[in-house]
CSV table of C-alpha atoms in Angstrom, one decimal:
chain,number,residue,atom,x,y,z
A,436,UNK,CA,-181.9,60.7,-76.0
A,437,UNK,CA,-180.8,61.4,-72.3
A,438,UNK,CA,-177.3,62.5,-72.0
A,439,UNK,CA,-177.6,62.8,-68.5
A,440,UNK,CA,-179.0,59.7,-66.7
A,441,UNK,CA,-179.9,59.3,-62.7
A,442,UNK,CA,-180.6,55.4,-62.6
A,443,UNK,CA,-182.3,55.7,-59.6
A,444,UNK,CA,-185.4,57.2,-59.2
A,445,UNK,CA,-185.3,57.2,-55.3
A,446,UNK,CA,-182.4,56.2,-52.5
A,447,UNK,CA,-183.7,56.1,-48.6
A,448,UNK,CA,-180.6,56.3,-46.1
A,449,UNK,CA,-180.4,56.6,-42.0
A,450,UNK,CA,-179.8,59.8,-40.4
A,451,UNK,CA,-175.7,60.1,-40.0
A,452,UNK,CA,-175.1,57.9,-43.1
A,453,UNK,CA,-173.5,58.2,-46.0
A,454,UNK,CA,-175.5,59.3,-48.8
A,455,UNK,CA,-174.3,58.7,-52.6
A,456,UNK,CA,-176.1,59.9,-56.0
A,457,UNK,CA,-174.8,58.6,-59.0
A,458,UNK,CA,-174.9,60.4,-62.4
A,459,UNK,CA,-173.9,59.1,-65.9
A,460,UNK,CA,-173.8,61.2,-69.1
A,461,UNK,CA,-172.9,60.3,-72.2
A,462,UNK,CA,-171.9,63.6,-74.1
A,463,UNK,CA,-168.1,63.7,-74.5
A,464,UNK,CA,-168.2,67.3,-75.1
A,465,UNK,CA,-169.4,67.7,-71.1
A,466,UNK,CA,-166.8,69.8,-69.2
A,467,UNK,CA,-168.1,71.1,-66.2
A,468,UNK,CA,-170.9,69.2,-64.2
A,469,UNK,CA,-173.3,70.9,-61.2
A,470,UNK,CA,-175.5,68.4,-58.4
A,471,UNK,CA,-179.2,71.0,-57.2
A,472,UNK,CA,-181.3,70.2,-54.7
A,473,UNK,CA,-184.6,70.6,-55.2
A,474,UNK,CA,-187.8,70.7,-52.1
A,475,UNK,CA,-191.3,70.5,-53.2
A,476,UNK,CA,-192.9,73.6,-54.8
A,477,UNK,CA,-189.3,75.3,-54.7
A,478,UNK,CA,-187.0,76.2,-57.4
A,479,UNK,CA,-183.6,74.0,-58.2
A,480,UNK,CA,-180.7,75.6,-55.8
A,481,UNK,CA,-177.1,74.8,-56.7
A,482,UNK,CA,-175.4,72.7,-54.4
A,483,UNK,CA,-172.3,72.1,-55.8
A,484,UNK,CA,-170.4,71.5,-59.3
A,485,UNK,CA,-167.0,70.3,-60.3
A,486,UNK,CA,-165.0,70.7,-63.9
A,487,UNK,CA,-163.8,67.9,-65.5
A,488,UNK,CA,-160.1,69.1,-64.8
A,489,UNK,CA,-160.7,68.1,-61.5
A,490,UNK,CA,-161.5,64.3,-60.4
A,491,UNK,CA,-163.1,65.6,-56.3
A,492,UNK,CA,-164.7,68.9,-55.1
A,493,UNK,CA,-165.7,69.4,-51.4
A,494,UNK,CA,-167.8,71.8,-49.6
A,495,UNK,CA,-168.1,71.0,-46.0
A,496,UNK,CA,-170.5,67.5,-46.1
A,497,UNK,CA,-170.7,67.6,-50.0
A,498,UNK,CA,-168.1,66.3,-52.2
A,499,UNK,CA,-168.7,65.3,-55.8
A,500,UNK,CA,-166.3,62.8,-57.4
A,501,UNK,CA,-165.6,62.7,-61.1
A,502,UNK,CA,-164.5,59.4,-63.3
A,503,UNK,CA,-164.4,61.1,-66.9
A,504,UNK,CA,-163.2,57.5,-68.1
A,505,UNK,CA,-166.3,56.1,-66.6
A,506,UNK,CA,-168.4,59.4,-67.8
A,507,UNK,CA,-169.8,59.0,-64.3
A,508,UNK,CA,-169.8,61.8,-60.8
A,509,UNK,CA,-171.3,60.5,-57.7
A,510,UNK,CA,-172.4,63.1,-54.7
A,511,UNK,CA,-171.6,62.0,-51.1
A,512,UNK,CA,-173.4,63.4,-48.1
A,513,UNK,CA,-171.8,62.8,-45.1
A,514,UNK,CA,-173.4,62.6,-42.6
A,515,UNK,CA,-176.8,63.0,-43.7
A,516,UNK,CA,-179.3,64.8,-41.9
A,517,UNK,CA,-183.2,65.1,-41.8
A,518,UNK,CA,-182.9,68.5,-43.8
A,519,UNK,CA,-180.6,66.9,-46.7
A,520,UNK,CA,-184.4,64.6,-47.9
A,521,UNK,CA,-185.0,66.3,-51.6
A,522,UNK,CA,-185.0,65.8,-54.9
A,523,UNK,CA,-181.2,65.8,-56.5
A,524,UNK,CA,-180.4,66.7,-60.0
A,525,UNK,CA,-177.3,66.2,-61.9
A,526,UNK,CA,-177.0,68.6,-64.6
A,527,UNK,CA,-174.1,69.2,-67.3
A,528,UNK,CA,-172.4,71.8,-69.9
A,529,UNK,CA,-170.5,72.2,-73.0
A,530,UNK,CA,-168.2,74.9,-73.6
A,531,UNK,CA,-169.7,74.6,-77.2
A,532,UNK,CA,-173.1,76.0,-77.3
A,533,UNK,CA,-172.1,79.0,-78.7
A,534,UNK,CA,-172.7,81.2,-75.3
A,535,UNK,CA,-176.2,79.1,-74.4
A,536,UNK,CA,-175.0,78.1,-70.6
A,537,UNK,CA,-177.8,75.1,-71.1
A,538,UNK,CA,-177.7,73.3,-68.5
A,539,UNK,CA,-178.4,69.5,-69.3
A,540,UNK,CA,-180.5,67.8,-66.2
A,541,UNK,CA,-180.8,64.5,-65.6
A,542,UNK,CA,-184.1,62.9,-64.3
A,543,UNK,CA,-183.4,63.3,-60.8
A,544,UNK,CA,-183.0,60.9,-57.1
A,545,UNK,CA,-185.3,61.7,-54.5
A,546,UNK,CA,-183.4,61.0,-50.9
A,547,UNK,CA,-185.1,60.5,-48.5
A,548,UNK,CA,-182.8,60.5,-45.0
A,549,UNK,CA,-184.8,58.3,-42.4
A,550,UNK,CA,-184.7,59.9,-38.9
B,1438,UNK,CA,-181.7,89.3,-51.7
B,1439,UNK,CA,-181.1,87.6,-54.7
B,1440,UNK,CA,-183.7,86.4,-56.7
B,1441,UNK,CA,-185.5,85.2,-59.6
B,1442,UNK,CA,-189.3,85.8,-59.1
B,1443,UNK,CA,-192.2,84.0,-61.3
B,1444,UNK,CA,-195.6,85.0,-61.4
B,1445,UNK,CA,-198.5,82.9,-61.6
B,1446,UNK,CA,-197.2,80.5,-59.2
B,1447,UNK,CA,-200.3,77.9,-60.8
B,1448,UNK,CA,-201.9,78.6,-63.4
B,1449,UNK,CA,-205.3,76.5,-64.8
B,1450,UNK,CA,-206.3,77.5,-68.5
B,1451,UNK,CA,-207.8,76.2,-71.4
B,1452,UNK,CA,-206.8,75.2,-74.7
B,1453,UNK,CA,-206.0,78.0,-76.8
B,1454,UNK,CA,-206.4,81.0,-74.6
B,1455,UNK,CA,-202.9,83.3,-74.6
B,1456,UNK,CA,-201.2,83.8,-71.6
B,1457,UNK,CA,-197.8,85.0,-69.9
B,1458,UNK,CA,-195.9,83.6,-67.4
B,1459,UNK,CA,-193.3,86.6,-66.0
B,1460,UNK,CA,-190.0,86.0,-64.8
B,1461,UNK,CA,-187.7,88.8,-63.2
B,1462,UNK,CA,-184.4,89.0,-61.4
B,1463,UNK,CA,-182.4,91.3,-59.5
B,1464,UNK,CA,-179.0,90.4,-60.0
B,1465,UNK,CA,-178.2,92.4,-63.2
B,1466,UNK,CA,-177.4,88.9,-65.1
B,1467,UNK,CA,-177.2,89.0,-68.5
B,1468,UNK,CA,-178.4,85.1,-69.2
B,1469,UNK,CA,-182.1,84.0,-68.7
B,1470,UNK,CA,-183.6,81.3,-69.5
B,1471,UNK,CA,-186.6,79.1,-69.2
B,1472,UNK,CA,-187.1,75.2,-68.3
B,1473,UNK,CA,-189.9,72.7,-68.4
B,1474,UNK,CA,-189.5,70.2,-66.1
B,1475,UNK,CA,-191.8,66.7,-66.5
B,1476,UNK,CA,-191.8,63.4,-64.9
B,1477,UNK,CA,-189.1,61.2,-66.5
B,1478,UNK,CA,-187.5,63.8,-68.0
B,1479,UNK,CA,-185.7,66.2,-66.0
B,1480,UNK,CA,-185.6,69.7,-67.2
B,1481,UNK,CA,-185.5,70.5,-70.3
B,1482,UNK,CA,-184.5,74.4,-71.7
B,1483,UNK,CA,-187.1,76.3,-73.7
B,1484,UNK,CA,-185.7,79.3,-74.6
B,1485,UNK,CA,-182.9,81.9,-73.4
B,1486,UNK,CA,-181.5,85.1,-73.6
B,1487,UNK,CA,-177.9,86.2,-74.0
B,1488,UNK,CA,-179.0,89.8,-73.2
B,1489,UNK,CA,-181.4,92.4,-74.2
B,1490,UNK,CA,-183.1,91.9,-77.4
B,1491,UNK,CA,-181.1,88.5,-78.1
B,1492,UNK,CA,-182.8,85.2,-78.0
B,1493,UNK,CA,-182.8,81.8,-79.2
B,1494,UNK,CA,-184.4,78.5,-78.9
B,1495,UNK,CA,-183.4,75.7,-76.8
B,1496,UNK,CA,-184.3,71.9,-77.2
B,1497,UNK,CA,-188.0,72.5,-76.8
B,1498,UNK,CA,-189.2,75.7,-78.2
B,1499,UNK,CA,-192.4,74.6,-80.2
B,1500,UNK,CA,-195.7,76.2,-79.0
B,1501,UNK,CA,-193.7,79.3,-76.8
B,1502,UNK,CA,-192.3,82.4,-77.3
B,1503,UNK,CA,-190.2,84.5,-75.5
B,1504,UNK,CA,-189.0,88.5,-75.1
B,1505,UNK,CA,-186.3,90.6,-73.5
B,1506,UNK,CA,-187.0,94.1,-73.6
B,1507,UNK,CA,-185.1,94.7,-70.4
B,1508,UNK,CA,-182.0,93.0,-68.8
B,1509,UNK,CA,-184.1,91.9,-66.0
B,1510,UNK,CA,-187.5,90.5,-67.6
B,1511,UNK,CA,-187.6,87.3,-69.5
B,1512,UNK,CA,-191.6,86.9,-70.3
B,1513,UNK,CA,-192.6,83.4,-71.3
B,1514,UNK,CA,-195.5,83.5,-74.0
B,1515,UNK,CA,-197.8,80.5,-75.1
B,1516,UNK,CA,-199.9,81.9,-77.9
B,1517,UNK,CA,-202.3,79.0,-78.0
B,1518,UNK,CA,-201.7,76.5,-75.1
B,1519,UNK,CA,-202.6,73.0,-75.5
B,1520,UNK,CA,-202.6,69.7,-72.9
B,1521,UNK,CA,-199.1,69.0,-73.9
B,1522,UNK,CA,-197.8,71.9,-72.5
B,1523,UNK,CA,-198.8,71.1,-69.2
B,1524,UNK,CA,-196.0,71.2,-66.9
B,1525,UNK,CA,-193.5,72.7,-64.1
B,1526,UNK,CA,-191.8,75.8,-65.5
B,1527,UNK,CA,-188.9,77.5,-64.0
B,1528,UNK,CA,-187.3,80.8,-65.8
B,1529,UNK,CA,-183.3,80.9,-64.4
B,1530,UNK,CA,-180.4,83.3,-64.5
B,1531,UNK,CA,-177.0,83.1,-64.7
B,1532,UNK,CA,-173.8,85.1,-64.7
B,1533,UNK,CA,-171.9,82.4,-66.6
B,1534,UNK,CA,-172.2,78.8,-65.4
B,1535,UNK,CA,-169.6,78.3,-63.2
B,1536,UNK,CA,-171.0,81.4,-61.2
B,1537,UNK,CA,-174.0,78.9,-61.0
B,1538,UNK,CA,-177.4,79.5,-61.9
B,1539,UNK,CA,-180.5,80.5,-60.1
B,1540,UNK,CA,-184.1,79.5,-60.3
B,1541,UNK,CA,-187.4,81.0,-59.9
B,1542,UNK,CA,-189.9,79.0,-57.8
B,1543,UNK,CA,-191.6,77.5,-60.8
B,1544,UNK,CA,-194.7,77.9,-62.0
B,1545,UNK,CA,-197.6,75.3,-62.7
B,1546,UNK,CA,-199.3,75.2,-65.7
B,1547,UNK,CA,-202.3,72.7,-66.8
B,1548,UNK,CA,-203.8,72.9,-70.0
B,1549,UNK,CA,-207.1,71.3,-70.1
């Protein structure tokens, strides 16, 4: 059962365009949400994250939004560049697994920013 | 620089032969864990670590073990590998979640 789904499995956007991910999850017990970016033959990095007190977070030309009605965040990218072409994953936690910090990933979107 | 290192980066083996895949870090966390990550499915946690000497499966333990001797080791074990355990791994650290977690480089592992 995937509690964190990434509907699509790749997303191609021009250079200085607006990029946007979308993440559902189904898990009421998800507080606290977390976008990576992933290059080939690289580990996950954290990009950035957002608690479900908030509904936006923004660091410089990444903001998450957060509809908890909807169970859905969205990453935007603006503007995207060249460098910004990776693998996304939306991952979640619950402040109930008993001190696990899982970290529940969706599938992932590969962006690809077309020059 | 901060880091969470893995070692084999690839790995080939066959079917039933032992092996380790090490995972270190250098930022004194106290969480480790390790992921499998397969296409369709994302990552997935294996195992993890609280701290030293405390561990405990995560959704997809079957097949591995794991150990923590020190803070900063966090040795993935397959005692008897098989085809279905071929896949990405990455072993991760964490100083509490919102402090984010980091990731090693992943390793490659096929099982024939």
């Amino acid at each position: 059962d995937q509690q964190v789904k990434q509907n699509s499995p790749s997303l191609s956007v021009q250079e200085g365009r607006i990029s946007i991910l979308n993440c559902d999850y189904t898990n009421s017990m998800f507080d606290y949400f977390l976008w990576y970016k992933k290059y080939p033959a690289e580990g996950p990095t954290f990009l950035i994250s957002i608690s479900s007190i908030k509904d936006k977070n923004e660091d410089g030309r990444f903001t998450v939004f957060l509809n908890k009605s909807a169970k859905h965040l969205s990453l935007h990218i603006v503007p995207s560049q060249p460098g910004d072409s990776a693998v996304y994953f939306c991952a979640a936690t619950s402040p109930f697994n008993f001190g696990n910090e899982k970290l529940t990933f969706g599938t992932g979107t590969r962006l690809t920013i077309i020059p | 620089e901060a880091q969470v290192t893995q070692n084999p980066r690839y790995l080939i083996t066959v079917t039933g032969k032992k092996l380790t895949v090490t995972c270190s870090q250098n930022m004194n966390h106290e969480y480790m864990s390790w992921y499998r990550q397969d296409p369709g499915l994302g990552l997935r946690q294996i195992y993890y670590s609280m701290n030293v000497e405390v561990t405990d499966k995560g959704d997809v333990p079957e097949g591995y073990k794991v150990s923590r001797k020190e803070k900063r080791n966090f040795p993935l074990i397959l005692e008897s590998p098989s085809p279905n355990q071929t896949s990405l791994y990455f072993c991760a650290s964490s100083l509490g979640v919102g402090r984010g977690t980091f990731f090693g480089q992943g390793t490659r592992l096929t099982v024939v």
